CSV table of C-alpha atoms and ligand atoms in Angstrom, one decimal:
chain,number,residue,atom,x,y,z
A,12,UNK,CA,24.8,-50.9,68.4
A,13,UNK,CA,21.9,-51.6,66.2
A,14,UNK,CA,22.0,-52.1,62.4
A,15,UNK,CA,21.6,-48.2,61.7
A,16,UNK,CA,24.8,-47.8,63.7
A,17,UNK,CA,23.7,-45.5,66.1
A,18,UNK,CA,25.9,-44.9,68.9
A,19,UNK,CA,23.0,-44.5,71.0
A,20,UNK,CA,21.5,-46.6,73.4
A,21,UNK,CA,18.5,-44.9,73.0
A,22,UNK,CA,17.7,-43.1,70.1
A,23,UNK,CA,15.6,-40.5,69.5
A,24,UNK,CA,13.3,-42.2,67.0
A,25,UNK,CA,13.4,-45.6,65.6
A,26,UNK,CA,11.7,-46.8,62.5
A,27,UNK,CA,10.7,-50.9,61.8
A,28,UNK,CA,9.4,-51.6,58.6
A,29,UNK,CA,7.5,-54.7,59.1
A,30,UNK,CA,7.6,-58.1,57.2
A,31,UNK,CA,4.4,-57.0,55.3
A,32,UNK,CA,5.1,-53.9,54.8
A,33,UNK,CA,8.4,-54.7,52.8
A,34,UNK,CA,6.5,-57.2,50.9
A,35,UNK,CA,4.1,-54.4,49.7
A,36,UNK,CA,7.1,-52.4,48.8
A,37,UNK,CA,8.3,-55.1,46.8
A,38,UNK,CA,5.5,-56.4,44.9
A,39,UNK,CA,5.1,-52.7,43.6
A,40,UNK,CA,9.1,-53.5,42.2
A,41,UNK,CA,7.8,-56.7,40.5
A,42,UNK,CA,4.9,-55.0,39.0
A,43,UNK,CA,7.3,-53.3,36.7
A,44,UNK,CA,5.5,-49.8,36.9
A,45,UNK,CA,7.4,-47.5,39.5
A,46,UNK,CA,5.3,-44.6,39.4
A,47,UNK,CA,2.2,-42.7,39.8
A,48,UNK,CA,0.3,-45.3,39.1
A,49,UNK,CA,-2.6,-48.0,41.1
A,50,UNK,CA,-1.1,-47.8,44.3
A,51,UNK,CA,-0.2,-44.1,44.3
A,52,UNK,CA,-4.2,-43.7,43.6
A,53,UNK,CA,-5.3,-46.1,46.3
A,54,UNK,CA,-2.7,-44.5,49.0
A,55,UNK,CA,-4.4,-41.0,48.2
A,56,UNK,CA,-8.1,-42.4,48.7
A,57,UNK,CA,-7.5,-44.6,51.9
A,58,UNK,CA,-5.9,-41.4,53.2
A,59,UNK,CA,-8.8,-39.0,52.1
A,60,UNK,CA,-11.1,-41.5,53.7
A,61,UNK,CA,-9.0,-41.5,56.9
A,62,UNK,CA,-8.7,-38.0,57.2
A,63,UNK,CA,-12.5,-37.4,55.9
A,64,UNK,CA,-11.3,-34.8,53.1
A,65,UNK,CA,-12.2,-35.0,49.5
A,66,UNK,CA,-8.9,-35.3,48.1
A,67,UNK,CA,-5.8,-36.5,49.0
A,68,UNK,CA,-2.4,-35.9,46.7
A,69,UNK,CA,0.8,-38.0,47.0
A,70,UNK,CA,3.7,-36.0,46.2
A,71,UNK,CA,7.6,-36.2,47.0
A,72,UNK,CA,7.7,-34.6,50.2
A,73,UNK,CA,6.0,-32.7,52.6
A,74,UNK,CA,8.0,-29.3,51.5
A,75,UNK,CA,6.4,-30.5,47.8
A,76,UNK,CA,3.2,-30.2,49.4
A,77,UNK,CA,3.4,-27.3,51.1
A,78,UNK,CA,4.6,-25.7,47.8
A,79,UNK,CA,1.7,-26.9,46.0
A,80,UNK,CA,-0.6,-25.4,49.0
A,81,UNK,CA,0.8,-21.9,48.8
A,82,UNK,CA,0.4,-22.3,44.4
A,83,UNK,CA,-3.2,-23.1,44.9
A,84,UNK,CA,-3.4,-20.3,47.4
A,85,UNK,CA,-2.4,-18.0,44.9
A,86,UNK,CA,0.6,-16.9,46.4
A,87,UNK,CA,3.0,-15.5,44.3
A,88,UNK,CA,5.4,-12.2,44.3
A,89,UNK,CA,4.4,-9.3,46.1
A,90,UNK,CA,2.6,-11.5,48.3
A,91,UNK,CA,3.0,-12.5,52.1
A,92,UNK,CA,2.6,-15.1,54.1
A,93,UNK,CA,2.4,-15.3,57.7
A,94,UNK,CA,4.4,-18.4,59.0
A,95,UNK,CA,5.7,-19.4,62.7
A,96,UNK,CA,10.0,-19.1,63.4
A,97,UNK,CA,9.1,-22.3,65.8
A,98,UNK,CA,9.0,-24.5,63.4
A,99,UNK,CA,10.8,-26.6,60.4
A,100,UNK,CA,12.3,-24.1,58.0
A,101,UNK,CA,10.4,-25.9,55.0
A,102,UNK,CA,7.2,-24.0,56.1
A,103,UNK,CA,8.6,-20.3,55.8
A,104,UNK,CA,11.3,-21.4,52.6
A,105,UNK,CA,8.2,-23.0,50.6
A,106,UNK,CA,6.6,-19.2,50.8
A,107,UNK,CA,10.1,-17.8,49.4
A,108,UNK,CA,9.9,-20.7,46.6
A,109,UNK,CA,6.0,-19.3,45.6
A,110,UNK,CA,8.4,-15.2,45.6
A,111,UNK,CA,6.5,-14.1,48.5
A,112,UNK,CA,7.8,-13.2,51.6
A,113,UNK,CA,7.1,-15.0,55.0
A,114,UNK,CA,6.2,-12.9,57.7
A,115,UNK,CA,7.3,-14.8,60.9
A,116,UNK,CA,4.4,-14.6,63.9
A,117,UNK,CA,5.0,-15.3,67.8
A,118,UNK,CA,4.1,-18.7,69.8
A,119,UNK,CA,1.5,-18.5,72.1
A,120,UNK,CA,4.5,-19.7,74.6
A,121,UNK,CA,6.4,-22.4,76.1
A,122,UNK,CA,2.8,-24.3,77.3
A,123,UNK,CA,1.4,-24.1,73.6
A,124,UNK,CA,4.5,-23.8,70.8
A,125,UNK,CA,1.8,-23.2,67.9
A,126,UNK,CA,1.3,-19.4,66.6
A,127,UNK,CA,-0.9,-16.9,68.3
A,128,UNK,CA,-3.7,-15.8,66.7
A,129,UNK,CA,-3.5,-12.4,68.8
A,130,UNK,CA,0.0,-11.9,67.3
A,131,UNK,CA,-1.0,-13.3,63.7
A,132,UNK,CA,-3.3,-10.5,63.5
A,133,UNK,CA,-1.6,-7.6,64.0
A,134,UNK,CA,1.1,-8.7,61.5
A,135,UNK,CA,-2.0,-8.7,58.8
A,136,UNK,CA,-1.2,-6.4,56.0
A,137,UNK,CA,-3.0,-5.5,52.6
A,138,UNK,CA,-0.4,-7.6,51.2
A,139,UNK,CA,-1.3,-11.1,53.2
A,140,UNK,CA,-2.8,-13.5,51.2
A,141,UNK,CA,-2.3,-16.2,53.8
A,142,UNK,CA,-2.0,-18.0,57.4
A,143,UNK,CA,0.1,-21.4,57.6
A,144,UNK,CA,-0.2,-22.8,60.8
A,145,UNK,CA,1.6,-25.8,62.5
A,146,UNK,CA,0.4,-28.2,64.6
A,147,UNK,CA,3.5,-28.6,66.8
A,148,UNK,CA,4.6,-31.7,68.0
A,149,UNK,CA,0.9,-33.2,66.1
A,150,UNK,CA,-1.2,-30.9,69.0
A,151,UNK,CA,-3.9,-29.0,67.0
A,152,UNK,CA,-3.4,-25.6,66.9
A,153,UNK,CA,-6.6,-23.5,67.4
A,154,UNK,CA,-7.3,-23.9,63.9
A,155,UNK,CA,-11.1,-22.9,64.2
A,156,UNK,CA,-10.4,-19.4,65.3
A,157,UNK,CA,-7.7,-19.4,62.1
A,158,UNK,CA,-10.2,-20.1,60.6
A,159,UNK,CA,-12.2,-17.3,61.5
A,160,UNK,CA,-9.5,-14.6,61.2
A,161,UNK,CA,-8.9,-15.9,57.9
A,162,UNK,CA,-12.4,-15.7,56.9
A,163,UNK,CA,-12.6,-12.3,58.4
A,164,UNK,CA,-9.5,-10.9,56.5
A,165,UNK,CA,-9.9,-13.0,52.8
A,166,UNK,CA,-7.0,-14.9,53.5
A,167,UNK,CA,-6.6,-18.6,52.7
A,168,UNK,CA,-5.7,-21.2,55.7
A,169,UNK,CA,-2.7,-23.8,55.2
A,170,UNK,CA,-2.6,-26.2,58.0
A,171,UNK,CA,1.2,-27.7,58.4
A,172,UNK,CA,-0.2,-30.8,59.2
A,173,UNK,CA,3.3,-32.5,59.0
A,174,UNK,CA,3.4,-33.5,62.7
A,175,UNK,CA,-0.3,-34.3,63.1
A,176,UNK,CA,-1.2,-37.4,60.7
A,177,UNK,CA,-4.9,-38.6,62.3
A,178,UNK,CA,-4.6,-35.7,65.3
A,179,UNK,CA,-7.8,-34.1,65.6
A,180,UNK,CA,-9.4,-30.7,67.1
A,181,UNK,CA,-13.2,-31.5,68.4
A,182,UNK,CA,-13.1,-34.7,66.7
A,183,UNK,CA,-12.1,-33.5,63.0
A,184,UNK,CA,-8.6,-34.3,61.4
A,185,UNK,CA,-6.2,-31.7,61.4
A,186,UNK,CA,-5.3,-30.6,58.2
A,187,UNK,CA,-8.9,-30.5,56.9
A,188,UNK,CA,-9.6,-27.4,58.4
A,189,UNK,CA,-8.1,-24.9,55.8
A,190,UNK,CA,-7.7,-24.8,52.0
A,191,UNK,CA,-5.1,-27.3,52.1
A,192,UNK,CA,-3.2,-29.7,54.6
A,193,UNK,CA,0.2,-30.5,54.3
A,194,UNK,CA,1.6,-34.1,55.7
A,195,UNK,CA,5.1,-35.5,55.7
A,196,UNK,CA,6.0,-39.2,55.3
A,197,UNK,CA,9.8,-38.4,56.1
A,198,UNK,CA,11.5,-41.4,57.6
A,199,UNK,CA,11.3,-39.6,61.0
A,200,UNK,CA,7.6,-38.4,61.0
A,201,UNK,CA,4.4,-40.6,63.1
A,202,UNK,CA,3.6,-42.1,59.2
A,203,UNK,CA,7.1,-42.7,58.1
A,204,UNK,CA,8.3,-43.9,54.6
A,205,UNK,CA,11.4,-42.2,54.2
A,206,UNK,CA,10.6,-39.5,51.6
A,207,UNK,CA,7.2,-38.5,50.8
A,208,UNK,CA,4.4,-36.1,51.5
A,209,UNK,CA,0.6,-35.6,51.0
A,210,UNK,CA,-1.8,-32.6,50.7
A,211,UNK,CA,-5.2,-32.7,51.3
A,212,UNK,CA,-8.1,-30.2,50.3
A,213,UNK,CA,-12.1,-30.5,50.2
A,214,UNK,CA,-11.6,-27.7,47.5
A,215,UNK,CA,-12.0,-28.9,43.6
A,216,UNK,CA,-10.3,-26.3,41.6
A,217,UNK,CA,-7.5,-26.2,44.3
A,218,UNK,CA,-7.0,-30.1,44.2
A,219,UNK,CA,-7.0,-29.7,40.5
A,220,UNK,CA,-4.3,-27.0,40.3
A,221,UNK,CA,-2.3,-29.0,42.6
A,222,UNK,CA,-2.6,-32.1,40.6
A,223,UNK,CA,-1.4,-30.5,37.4
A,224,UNK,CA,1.5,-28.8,39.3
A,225,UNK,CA,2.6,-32.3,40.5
A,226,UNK,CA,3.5,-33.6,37.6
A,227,UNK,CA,4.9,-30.5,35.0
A,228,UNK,CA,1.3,-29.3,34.4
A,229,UNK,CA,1.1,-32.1,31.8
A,230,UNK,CA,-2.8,-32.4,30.5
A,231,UNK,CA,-2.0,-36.5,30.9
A,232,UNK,CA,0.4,-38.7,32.2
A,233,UNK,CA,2.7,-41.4,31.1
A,234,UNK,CA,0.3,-44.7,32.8
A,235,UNK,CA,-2.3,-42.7,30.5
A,236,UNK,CA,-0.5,-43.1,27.4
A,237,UNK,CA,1.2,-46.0,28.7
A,238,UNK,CA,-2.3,-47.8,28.7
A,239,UNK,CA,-2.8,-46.0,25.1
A,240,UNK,CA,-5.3,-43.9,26.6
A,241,UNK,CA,-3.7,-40.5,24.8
A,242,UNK,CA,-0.7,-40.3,22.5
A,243,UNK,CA,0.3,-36.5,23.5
A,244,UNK,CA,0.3,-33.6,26.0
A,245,UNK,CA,-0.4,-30.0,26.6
A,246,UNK,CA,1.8,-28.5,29.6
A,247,UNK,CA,-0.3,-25.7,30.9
A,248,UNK,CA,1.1,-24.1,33.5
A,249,UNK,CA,4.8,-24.1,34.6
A,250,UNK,CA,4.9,-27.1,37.1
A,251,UNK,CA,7.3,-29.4,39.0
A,252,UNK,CA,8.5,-33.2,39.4
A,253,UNK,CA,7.0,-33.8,42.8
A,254,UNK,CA,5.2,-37.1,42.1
A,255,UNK,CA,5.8,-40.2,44.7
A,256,UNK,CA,6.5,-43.2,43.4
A,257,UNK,CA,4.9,-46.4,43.3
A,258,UNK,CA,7.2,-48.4,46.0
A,259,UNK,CA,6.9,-45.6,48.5
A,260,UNK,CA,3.0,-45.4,48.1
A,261,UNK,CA,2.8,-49.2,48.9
A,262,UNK,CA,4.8,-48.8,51.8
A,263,UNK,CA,2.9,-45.8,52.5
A,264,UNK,CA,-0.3,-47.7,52.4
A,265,UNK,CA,0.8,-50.9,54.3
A,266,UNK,CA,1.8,-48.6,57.2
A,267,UNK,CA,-1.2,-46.6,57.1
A,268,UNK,CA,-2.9,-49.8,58.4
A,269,UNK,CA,-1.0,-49.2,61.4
A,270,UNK,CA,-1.4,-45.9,62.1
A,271,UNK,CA,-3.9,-45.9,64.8
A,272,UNK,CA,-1.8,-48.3,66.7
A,273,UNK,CA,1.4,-46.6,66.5
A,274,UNK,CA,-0.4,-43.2,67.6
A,275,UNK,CA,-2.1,-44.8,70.7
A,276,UNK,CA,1.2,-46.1,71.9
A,277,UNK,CA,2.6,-42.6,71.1
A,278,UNK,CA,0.0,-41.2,73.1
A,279,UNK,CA,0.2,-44.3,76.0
A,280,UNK,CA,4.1,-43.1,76.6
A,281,UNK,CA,3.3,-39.6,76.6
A,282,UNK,CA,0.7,-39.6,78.7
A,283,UNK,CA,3.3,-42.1,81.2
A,284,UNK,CA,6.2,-39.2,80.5
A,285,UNK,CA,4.0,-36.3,81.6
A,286,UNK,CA,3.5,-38.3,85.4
A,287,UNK,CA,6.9,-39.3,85.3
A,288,UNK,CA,8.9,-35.6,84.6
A,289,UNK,CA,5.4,-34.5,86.9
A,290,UNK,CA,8.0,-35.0,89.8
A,291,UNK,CA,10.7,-33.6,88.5
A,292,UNK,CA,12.3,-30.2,89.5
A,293,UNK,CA,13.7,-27.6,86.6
A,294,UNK,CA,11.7,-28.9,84.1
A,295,UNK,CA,8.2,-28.0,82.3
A,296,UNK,CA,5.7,-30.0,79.6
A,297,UNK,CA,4.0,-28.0,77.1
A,298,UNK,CA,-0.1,-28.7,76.8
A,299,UNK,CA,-1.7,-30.7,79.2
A,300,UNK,CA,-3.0,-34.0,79.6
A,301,UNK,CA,-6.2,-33.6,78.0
A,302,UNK,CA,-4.9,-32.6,75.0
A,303,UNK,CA,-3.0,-35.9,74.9
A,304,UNK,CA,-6.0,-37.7,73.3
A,305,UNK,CA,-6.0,-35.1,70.4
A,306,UNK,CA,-2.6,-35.0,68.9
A,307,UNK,CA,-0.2,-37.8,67.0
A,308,UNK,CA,2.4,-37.4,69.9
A,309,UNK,CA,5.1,-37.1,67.0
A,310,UNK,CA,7.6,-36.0,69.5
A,311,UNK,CA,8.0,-35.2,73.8
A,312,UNK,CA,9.2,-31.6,74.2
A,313,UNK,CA,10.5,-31.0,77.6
A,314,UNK,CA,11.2,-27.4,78.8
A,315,UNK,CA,14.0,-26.5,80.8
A,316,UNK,CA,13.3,-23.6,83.3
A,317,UNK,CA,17.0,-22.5,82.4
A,318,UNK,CA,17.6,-22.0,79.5
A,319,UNK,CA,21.5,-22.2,80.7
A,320,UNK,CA,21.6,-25.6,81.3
A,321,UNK,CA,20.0,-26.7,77.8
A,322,UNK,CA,23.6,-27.4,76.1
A,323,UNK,CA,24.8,-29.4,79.4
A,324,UNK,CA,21.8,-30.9,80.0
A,325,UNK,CA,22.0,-32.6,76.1
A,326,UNK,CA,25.9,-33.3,76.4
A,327,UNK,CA,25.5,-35.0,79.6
A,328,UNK,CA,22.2,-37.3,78.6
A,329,UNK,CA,24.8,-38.2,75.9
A,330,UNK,CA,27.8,-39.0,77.2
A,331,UNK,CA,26.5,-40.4,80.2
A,332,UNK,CA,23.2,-42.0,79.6
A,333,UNK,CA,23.4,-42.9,75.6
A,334,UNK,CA,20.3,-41.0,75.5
A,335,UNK,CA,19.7,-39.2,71.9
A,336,UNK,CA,18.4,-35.8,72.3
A,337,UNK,CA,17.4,-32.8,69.6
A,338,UNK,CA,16.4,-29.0,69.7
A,339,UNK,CA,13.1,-28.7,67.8
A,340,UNK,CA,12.9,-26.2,66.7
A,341,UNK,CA,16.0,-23.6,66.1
A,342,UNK,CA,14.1,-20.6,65.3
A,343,UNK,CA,14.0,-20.2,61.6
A,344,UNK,CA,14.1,-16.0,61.4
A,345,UNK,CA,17.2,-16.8,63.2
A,346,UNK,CA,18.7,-18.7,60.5
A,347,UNK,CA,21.5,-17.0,58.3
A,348,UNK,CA,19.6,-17.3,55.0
A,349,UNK,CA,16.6,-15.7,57.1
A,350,UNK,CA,18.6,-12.4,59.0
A,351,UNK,CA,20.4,-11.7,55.9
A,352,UNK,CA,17.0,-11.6,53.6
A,353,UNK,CA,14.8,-10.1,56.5
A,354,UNK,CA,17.0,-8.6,59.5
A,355,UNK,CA,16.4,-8.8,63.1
A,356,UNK,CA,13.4,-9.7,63.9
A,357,UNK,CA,12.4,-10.1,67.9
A,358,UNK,CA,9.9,-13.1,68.6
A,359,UNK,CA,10.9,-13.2,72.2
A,360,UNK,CA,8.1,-16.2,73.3
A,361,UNK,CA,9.7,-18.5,69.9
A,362,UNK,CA,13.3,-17.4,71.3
A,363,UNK,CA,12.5,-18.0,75.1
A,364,UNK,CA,11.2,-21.6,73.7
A,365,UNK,CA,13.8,-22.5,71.1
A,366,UNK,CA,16.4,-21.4,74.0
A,367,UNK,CA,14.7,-24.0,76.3
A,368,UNK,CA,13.4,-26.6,74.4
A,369,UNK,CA,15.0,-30.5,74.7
A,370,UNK,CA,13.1,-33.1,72.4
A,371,UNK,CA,13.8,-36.8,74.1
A,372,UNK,CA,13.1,-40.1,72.6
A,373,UNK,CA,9.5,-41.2,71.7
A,374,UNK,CA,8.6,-43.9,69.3
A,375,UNK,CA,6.0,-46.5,69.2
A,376,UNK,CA,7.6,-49.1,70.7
A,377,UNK,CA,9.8,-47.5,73.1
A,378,UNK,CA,9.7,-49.7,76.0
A,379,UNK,CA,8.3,-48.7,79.7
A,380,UNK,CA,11.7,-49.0,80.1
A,381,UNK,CA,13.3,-47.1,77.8
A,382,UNK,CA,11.3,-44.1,79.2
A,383,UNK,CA,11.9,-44.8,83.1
A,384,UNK,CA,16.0,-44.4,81.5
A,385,UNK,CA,15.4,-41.6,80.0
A,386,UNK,CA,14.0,-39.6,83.0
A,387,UNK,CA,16.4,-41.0,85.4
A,388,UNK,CA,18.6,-39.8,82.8
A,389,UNK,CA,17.4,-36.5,82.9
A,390,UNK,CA,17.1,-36.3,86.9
A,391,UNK,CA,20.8,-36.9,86.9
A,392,UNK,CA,21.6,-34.4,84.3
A,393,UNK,CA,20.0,-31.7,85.8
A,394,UNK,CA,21.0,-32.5,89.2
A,395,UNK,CA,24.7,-32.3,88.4
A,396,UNK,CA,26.0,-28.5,89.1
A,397,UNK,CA,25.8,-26.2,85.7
A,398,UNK,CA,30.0,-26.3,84.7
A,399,UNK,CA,30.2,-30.3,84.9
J,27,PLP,C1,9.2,-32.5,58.2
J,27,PLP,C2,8.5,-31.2,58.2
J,27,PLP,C3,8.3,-30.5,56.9
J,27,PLP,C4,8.9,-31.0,55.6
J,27,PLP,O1,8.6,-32.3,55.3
J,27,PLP,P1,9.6,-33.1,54.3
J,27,PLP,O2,8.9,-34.3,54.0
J,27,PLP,O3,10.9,-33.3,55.1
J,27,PLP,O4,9.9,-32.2,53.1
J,27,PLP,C5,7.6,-29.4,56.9
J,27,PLP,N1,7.1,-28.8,58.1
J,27,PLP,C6,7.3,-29.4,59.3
J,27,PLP,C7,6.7,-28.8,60.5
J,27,PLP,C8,8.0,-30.6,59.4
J,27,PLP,O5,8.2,-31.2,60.5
């Protein structure tokens, strides 16, 4: 058992901070200001620069940023929002949070779990304002022909971007496609921290709004009058706490550093997954190999062709291998918050998906193997009849 306590011999994700990195975190504890201040700002322009957007803003979470990317949309009552089920709930409930109403679009299908732009745009209604995309899994959804529709129909783009830190479409970084990008630094996610988030837009006024919102729509902050820089504030809009603090961003930043190394081992055991379940019988992988090179490889989805078996298949990788397995995602239209605000709604390629769907461990440095396990494992499991 390891010292998070995990029954599991292997578990789905597993985070080391490294020597550095904790020495980062703690030299921004000895500096005596915890907050929004030096390395907050130098976190949000090595991440701009990485992502080649103009700005970058550090807030609380990656639900904080996708809240302050709908607000700088304009989204607001009346409003809707067209959002996948197949995803994490944060990206419908931060459109409820605005007092708009998500409108939940179809996958393009178990080979490609982001939206359809087909089925976005017959769901476009005078009341749309915008299209929030996810890149699932840190594969980049078709985001230029979003991009297009969007354009076509006035409506702003808001990339999800919280799988895909450093994934790319035609060699430009996800998330810098639409108004705004939206990242997660959740202690599970490719860039991981714990709690945090980032958004990124190339749009002034939108960076600006954002900004404000961050911090209570104060006109200055407290390192301002701190450094005796201003003695009082203006509050000009009605705003939030969703500022990161000044450990976090250090940590943030010293892990950034390793970025591009932990994605190219995430993409090294994918791409050694995909030959390996290759031979395996009952099973699918959504995209293909190509599109390996593209995405942050956040997680391995592995589609059952029977949807049957799913709940067997996950006990018996369990109880018999120690192997750690999740759904991603539970279809969020199917959620009770979601029926009881919305009804029934039918998505059948999201439910055909979320029906099938196993997530099995990938981290960085998961061994060769680790992986070899976990496919033997799930040989096993599926080759055992359906009742045992
Ligand atoms: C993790 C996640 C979020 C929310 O990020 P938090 O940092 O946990 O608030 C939003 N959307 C998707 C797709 C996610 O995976």
């Amino acid at each position: 058992m390891s010292a998070t306590g995990t029954p599991f011999e292997i578990p789905l994700s597993d985070v080391r901070v490294a020597e550095d990195e904790i020495a980062a975190a703690a030299d921004a504890l000895r500096s005596g200001w915890l907050t929004m201040g030096p390395r907050t700002a130098e976190f949000e322009t090595a991440f701009a620069t990485r992502l080649g957007a103009r700005h970058a803003i550090a807030v609380a979470s990656g639900t904080a940023a996708l809240h302050l990317a709908y607000l700088a949309a304009g989204i607001g009552p009346g409003d809707e929002v067209i959002v996948p089920s197949y995803t994490f709930v944060a990206t419908a409930a931060a459109v409820i949070a605005c007092g708009a109403t998500p409108i939940f679009a179809d996958i393009a299908g178990a080979h490609d779990l982001s939206l359809d732009p087909v089925d976005v745009e017959r769901r476009i209604t005078p009341r749309t304002r915008a299209v929030a995309v996810v890149h699932f899994a840190g594969y980049p959804a078709p985001v230029d022909r979003f991009q297009a529709l969007c354009d076509d129909h006035g409506l702003a783009l808001i990339e999800d971007a919280a799988h895909a830190p450093a994934a790319t479409l035609h060699g430009r970084a996800l998330g810098t496609f639409g108004l705004a990008g939206c990242f997660s630094l959740f202690s599970n996610k490719v860039l991981s921290v714990g709690e945090g988030g980032v958004v990124v837009t190339d749009d002034d006024a939108a960076a600006q709004r954002m900004r404000l919102l961050r911090s209570h729509a104060m006109t200055t902050g407290t390192l301002q009058r701190h450094l005796g820089r201003a003695l009082s504030y203006d509050v000009v809009d009605v705003g939030f706490n969703y500022r990161l603090d000044e450990p976090r961003a250090a940590l943030a930043l010293a892990r950034m550093a390793k970025l591009d190394a932990e994605i190219a081992a995430r993409r090294a055991l994918t791409r050694r997954y995909r030959e390996l379940l290759a031979g395996l019988d009952g099973v699918t992988i959504p995209y293909d190999d190509a599109a390996v090179a593209d995405s942050a490889c956040y997680v391995m989805a592995v589609m059952l062709d029977d949807a049957r078996r799913r709940n067997g298949v996950c006990v018996a990788l369990r109880e018999r291998h120690g192997v750690q397995t999740s759904i991603l995602y539970p279809p969020a239209h199917r959620f009770t918050a979601y029926t009881e605000r919305f009804g029934a709604i039918s998505l059948p390629r999201t439910e055909d998906a979320a029906a099938r769907e196993v997530t099995v461990p990938l981290y960085g440095h998961m061994t060769g193997e680790q992986q070899e396990r976990v496919v033997a494992a799930l040989a096993d499991a599926l080759a055992r009849p359906a009742s045992a």
